Coordinates of C-alpha atoms in Angstrom, one line a residue:
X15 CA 3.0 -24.5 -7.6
X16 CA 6.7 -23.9 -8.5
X17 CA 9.6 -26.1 -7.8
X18 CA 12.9 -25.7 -7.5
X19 CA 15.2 -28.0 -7.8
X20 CA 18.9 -27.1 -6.5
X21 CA 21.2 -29.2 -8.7
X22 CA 25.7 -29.6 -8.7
X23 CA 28.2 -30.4 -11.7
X24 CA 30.5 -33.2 -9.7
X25 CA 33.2 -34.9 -10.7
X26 CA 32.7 -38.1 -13.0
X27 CA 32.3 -41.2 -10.3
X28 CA 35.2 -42.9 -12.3
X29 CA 37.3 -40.0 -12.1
X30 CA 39.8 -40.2 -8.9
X31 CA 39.0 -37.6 -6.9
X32 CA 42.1 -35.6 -5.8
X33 CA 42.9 -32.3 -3.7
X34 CA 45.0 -29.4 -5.4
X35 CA 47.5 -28.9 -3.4
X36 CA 48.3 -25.5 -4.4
X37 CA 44.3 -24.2 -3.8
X38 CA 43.6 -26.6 -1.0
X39 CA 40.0 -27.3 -3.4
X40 CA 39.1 -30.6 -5.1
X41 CA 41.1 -30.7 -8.4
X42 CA 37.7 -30.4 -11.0
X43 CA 40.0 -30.7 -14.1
X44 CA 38.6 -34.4 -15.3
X45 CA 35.2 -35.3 -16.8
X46 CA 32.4 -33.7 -14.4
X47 CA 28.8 -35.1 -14.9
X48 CA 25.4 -33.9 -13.4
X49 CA 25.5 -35.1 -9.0
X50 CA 23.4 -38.0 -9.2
X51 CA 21.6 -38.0 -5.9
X52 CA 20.4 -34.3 -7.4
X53 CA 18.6 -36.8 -10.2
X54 CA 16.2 -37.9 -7.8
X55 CA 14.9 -34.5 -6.9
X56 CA 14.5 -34.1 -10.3
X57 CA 12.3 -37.4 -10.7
X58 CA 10.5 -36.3 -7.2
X59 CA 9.4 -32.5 -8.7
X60 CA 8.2 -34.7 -12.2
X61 CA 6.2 -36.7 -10.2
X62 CA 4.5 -34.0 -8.3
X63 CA 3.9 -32.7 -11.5
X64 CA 2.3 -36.4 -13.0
X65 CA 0.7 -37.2 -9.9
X66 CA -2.2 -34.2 -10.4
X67 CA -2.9 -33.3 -7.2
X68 CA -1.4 -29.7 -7.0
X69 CA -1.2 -27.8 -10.2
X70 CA 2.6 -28.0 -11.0
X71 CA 3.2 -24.6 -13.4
X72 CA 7.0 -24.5 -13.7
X73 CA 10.0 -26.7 -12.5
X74 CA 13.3 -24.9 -12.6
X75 CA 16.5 -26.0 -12.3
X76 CA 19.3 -23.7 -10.1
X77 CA 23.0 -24.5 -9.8
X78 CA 26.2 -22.6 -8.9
X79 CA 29.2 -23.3 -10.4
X80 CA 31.6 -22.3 -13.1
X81 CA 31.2 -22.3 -16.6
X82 CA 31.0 -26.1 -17.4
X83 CA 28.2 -26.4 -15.1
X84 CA 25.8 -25.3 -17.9
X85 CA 26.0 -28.8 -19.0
X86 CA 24.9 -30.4 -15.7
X87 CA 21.9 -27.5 -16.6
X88 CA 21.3 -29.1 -19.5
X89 CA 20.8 -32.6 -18.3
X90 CA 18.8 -31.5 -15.6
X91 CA 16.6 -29.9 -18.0
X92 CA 16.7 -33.0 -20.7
X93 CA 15.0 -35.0 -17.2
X94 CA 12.5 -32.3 -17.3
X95 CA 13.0 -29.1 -15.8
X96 CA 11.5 -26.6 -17.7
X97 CA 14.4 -23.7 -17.7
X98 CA 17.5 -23.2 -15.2
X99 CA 19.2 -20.7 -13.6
X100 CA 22.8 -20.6 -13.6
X101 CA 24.7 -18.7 -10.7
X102 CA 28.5 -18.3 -12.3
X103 CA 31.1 -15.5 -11.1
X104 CA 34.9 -15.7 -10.5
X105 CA 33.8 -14.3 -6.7
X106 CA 32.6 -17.4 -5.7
X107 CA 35.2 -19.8 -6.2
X108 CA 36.2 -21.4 -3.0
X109 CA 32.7 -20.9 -1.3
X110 CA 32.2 -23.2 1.6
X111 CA 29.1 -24.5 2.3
X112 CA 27.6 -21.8 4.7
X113 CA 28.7 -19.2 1.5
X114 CA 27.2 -21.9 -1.0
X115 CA 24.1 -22.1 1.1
X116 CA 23.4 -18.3 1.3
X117 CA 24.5 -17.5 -2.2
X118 CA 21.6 -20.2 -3.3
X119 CA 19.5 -18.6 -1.1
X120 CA 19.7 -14.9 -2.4
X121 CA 19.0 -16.9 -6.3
X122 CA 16.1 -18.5 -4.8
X123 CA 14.5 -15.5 -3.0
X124 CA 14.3 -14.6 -6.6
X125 CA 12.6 -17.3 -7.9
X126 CA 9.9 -17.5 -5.0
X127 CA 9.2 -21.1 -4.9
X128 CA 6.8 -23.0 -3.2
X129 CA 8.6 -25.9 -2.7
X130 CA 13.0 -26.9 -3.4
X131 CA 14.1 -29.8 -4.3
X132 CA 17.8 -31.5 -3.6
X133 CA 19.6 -34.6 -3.4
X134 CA 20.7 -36.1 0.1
X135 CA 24.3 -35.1 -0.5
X136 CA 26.5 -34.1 -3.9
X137 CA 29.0 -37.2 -5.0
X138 CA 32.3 -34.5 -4.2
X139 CA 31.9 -32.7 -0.8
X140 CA 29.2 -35.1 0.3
X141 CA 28.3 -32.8 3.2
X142 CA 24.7 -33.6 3.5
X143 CA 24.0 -30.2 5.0
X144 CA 23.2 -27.5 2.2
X145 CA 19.7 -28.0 2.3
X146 CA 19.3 -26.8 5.9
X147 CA 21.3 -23.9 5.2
X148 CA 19.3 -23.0 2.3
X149 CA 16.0 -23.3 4.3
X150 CA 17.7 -21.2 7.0
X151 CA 18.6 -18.3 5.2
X152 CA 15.0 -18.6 3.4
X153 CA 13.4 -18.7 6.6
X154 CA 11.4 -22.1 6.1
X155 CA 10.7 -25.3 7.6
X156 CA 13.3 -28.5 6.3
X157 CA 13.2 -32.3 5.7
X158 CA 16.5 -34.5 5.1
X159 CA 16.3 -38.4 3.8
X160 CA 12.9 -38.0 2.7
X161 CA 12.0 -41.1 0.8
X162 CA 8.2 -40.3 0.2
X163 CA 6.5 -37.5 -0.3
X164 CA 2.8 -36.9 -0.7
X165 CA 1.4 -33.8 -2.1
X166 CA -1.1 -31.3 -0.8
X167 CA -2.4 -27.8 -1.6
X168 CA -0.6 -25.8 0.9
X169 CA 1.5 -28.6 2.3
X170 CA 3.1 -31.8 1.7
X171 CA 2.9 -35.4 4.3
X172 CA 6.9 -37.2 4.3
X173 CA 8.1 -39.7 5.4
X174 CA 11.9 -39.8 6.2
X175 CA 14.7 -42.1 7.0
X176 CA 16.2 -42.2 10.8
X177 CA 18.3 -43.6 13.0
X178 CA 16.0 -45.9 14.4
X179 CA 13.4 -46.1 11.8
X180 CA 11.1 -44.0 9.8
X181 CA 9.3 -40.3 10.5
X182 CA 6.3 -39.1 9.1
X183 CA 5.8 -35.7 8.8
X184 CA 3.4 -33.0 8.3
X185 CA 5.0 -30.0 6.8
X186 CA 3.5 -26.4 5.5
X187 CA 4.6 -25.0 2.4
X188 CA 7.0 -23.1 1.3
X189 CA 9.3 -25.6 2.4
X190 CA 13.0 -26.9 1.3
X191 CA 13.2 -31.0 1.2
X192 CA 16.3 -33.0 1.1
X193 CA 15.3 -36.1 -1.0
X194 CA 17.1 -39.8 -0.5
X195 CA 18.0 -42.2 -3.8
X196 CA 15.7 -44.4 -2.0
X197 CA 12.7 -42.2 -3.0
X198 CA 12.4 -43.1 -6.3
X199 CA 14.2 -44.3 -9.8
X200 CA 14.8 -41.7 -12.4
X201 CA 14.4 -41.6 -15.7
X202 CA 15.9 -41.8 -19.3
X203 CA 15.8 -38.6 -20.7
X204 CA 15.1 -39.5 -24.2
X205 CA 16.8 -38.2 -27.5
X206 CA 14.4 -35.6 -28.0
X207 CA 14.4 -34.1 -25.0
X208 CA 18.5 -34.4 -24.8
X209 CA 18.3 -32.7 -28.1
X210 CA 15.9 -29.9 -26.9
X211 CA 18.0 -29.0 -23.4
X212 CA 20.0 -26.4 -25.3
X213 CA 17.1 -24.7 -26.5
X214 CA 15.4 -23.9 -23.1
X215 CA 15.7 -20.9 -21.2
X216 CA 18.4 -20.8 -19.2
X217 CA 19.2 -17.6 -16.9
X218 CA 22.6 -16.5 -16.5
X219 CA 23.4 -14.4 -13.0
X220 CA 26.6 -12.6 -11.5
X221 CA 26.6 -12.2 -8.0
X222 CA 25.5 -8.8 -8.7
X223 CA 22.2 -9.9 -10.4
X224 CA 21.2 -11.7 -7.0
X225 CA 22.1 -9.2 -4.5
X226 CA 24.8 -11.4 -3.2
X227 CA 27.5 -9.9 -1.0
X228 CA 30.8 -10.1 -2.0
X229 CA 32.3 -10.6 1.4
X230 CA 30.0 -13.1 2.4
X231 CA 30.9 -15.7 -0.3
X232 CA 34.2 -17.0 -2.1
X233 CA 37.3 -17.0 0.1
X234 CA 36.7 -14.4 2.0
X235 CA 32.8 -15.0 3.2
X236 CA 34.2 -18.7 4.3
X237 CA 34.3 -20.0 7.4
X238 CA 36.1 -22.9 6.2
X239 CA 40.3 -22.8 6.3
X240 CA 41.6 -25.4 4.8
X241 CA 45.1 -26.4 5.6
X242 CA 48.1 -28.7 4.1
X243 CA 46.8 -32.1 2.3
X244 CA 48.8 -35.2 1.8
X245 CA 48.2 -38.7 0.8
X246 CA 48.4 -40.6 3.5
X247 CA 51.2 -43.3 3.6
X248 CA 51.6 -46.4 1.6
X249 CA 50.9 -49.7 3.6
X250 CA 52.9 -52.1 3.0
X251 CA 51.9 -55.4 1.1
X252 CA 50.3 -58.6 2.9
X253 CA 51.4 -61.7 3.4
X254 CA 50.5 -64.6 0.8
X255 CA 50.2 -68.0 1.7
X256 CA 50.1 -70.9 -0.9
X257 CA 48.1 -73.8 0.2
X258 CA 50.5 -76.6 -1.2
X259 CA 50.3 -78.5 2.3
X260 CA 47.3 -77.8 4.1
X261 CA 49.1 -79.0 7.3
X262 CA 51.6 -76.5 6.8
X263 CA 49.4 -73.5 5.4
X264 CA 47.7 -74.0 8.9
X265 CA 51.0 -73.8 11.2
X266 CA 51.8 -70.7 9.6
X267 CA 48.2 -68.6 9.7
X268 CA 48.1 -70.0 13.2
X269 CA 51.8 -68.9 13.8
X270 CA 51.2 -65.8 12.2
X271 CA 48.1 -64.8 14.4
X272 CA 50.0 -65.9 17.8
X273 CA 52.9 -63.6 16.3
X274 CA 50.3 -60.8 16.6
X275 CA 48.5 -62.0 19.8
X276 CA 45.4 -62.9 17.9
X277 CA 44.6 -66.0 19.7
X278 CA 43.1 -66.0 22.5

């Protein structure tokens, strides 16, 4: 079996996240880390792997991104992917999802997986949908929120977060499954195998090496507009009460709720 696992450089959770005005994309200029939702997809292709049913031969990490995304690479591999693939080209900046989804696709088709990994949603765009459109353009069956997976030769038995409950489902392989952080917990990678990440193979592509389209991603292949941003406005500050008379602290809440028609 192969397994890939699609993986995203986000922004660092304590970094604000902020829209450029001028591109109408999110400002990526601060610290950016490896999507951690994208960790447990990791964790759920090692396990496979551990777990010895199916014969696991190679685990490979695929992003798309600029430059700096190498290093989410890197720490995908130091969890244990045993090489990545690295879609980078000035072409696809400003990709929305359905362009994201397709360009994926076209480095996938590559690959020829039995089975793709991701995580519920990236920490940016949280858009929850990539997966699907991956599987679409792939032609094969999907699974979001899947929070258990057991392996088969051919096919894999999930069981998935809903609305009202829980799903199990029977699904045939090749397949493309959304995993949630409930799934599992991922590992440390440890010093070692931080220290090797740079010395695994790691495939650099072009849009041109996949066979991608030029006018079906970037700007241009979007279907996405995006128009003028703006913070929204301040609010102005509450109202503090000091409780120095309780008496009186208890005529003014109550005033200031009958002010406001709170009372019934």
């Amino acid at each position: 079996m192969k397994i890939c696992v699609l993986v995203k450089e986000v922004p660092d959770a304590a970094v604000e996240k902020r829209i450029n005005p001028q591109t109408g994309r999110m400002d990526r200029a601060g610290e950016r880390a490896l999507n951690p939702y994208d960790t447990h997809a990791i964790e759920a292709a090692m396990q496979v792997r551990e777990g010895g049913v199916v014969e696991v031969d190679e685990i490979v990490a695929v992003t798309m991104g600029p430059s700096t995304a190498v290093r989410a690479l890197h720490k995908a591999v130091s969890l244990g992917a045993d090489r990545s693939v690295h879609l980078s080209d000035d072409a696809l900046a400003g990709s929305d999802v359905a362009a994201t989804g397709y360009a994926l696709a076209k480095v996938l088709s590559r690959e020829s997986p039995d089975l793709v990994l991701l995580g519920q949603q990236s920490d940016d765009g949280e858009c929850y949908t990539i997966g699907a459109v991956v599987a679409d353009h792939l032609m094969m069956p999907s699974l979001t929120q899947v929070i258990k997976m057991d392996v088969a030769e051919g096919s894999l038995r999930c069981e998935r977060q809903a609305e009202y409950g829980y799903d199990t489902v029977d699904i045939k392989l090749p397949a493309v499954i959304s995993v949630g952080d409930a799934i599992n917990e991922p590992r440390y990678p440890s010093l070692k195998a931080i220290m090797g990440a740079k010395k695994k193979p790691l495939d650099a592509l072009a849009i041109a090496d996949a066979d991608i389209e030029a006018d079906r991603v970037g700007e241009a292949g979007s279907k996405v507009v995006c128009g003028a941003f703006k913070a929204p406005p301040e609010k102005s500050g509450g109202t503090i009460i000091e409780d120095e008379d309780t008496n009186d602290t208890v005529e003014k809440i109550v005033a200031w709720l009958d002010e406001r028609k709170l009372l019934s």
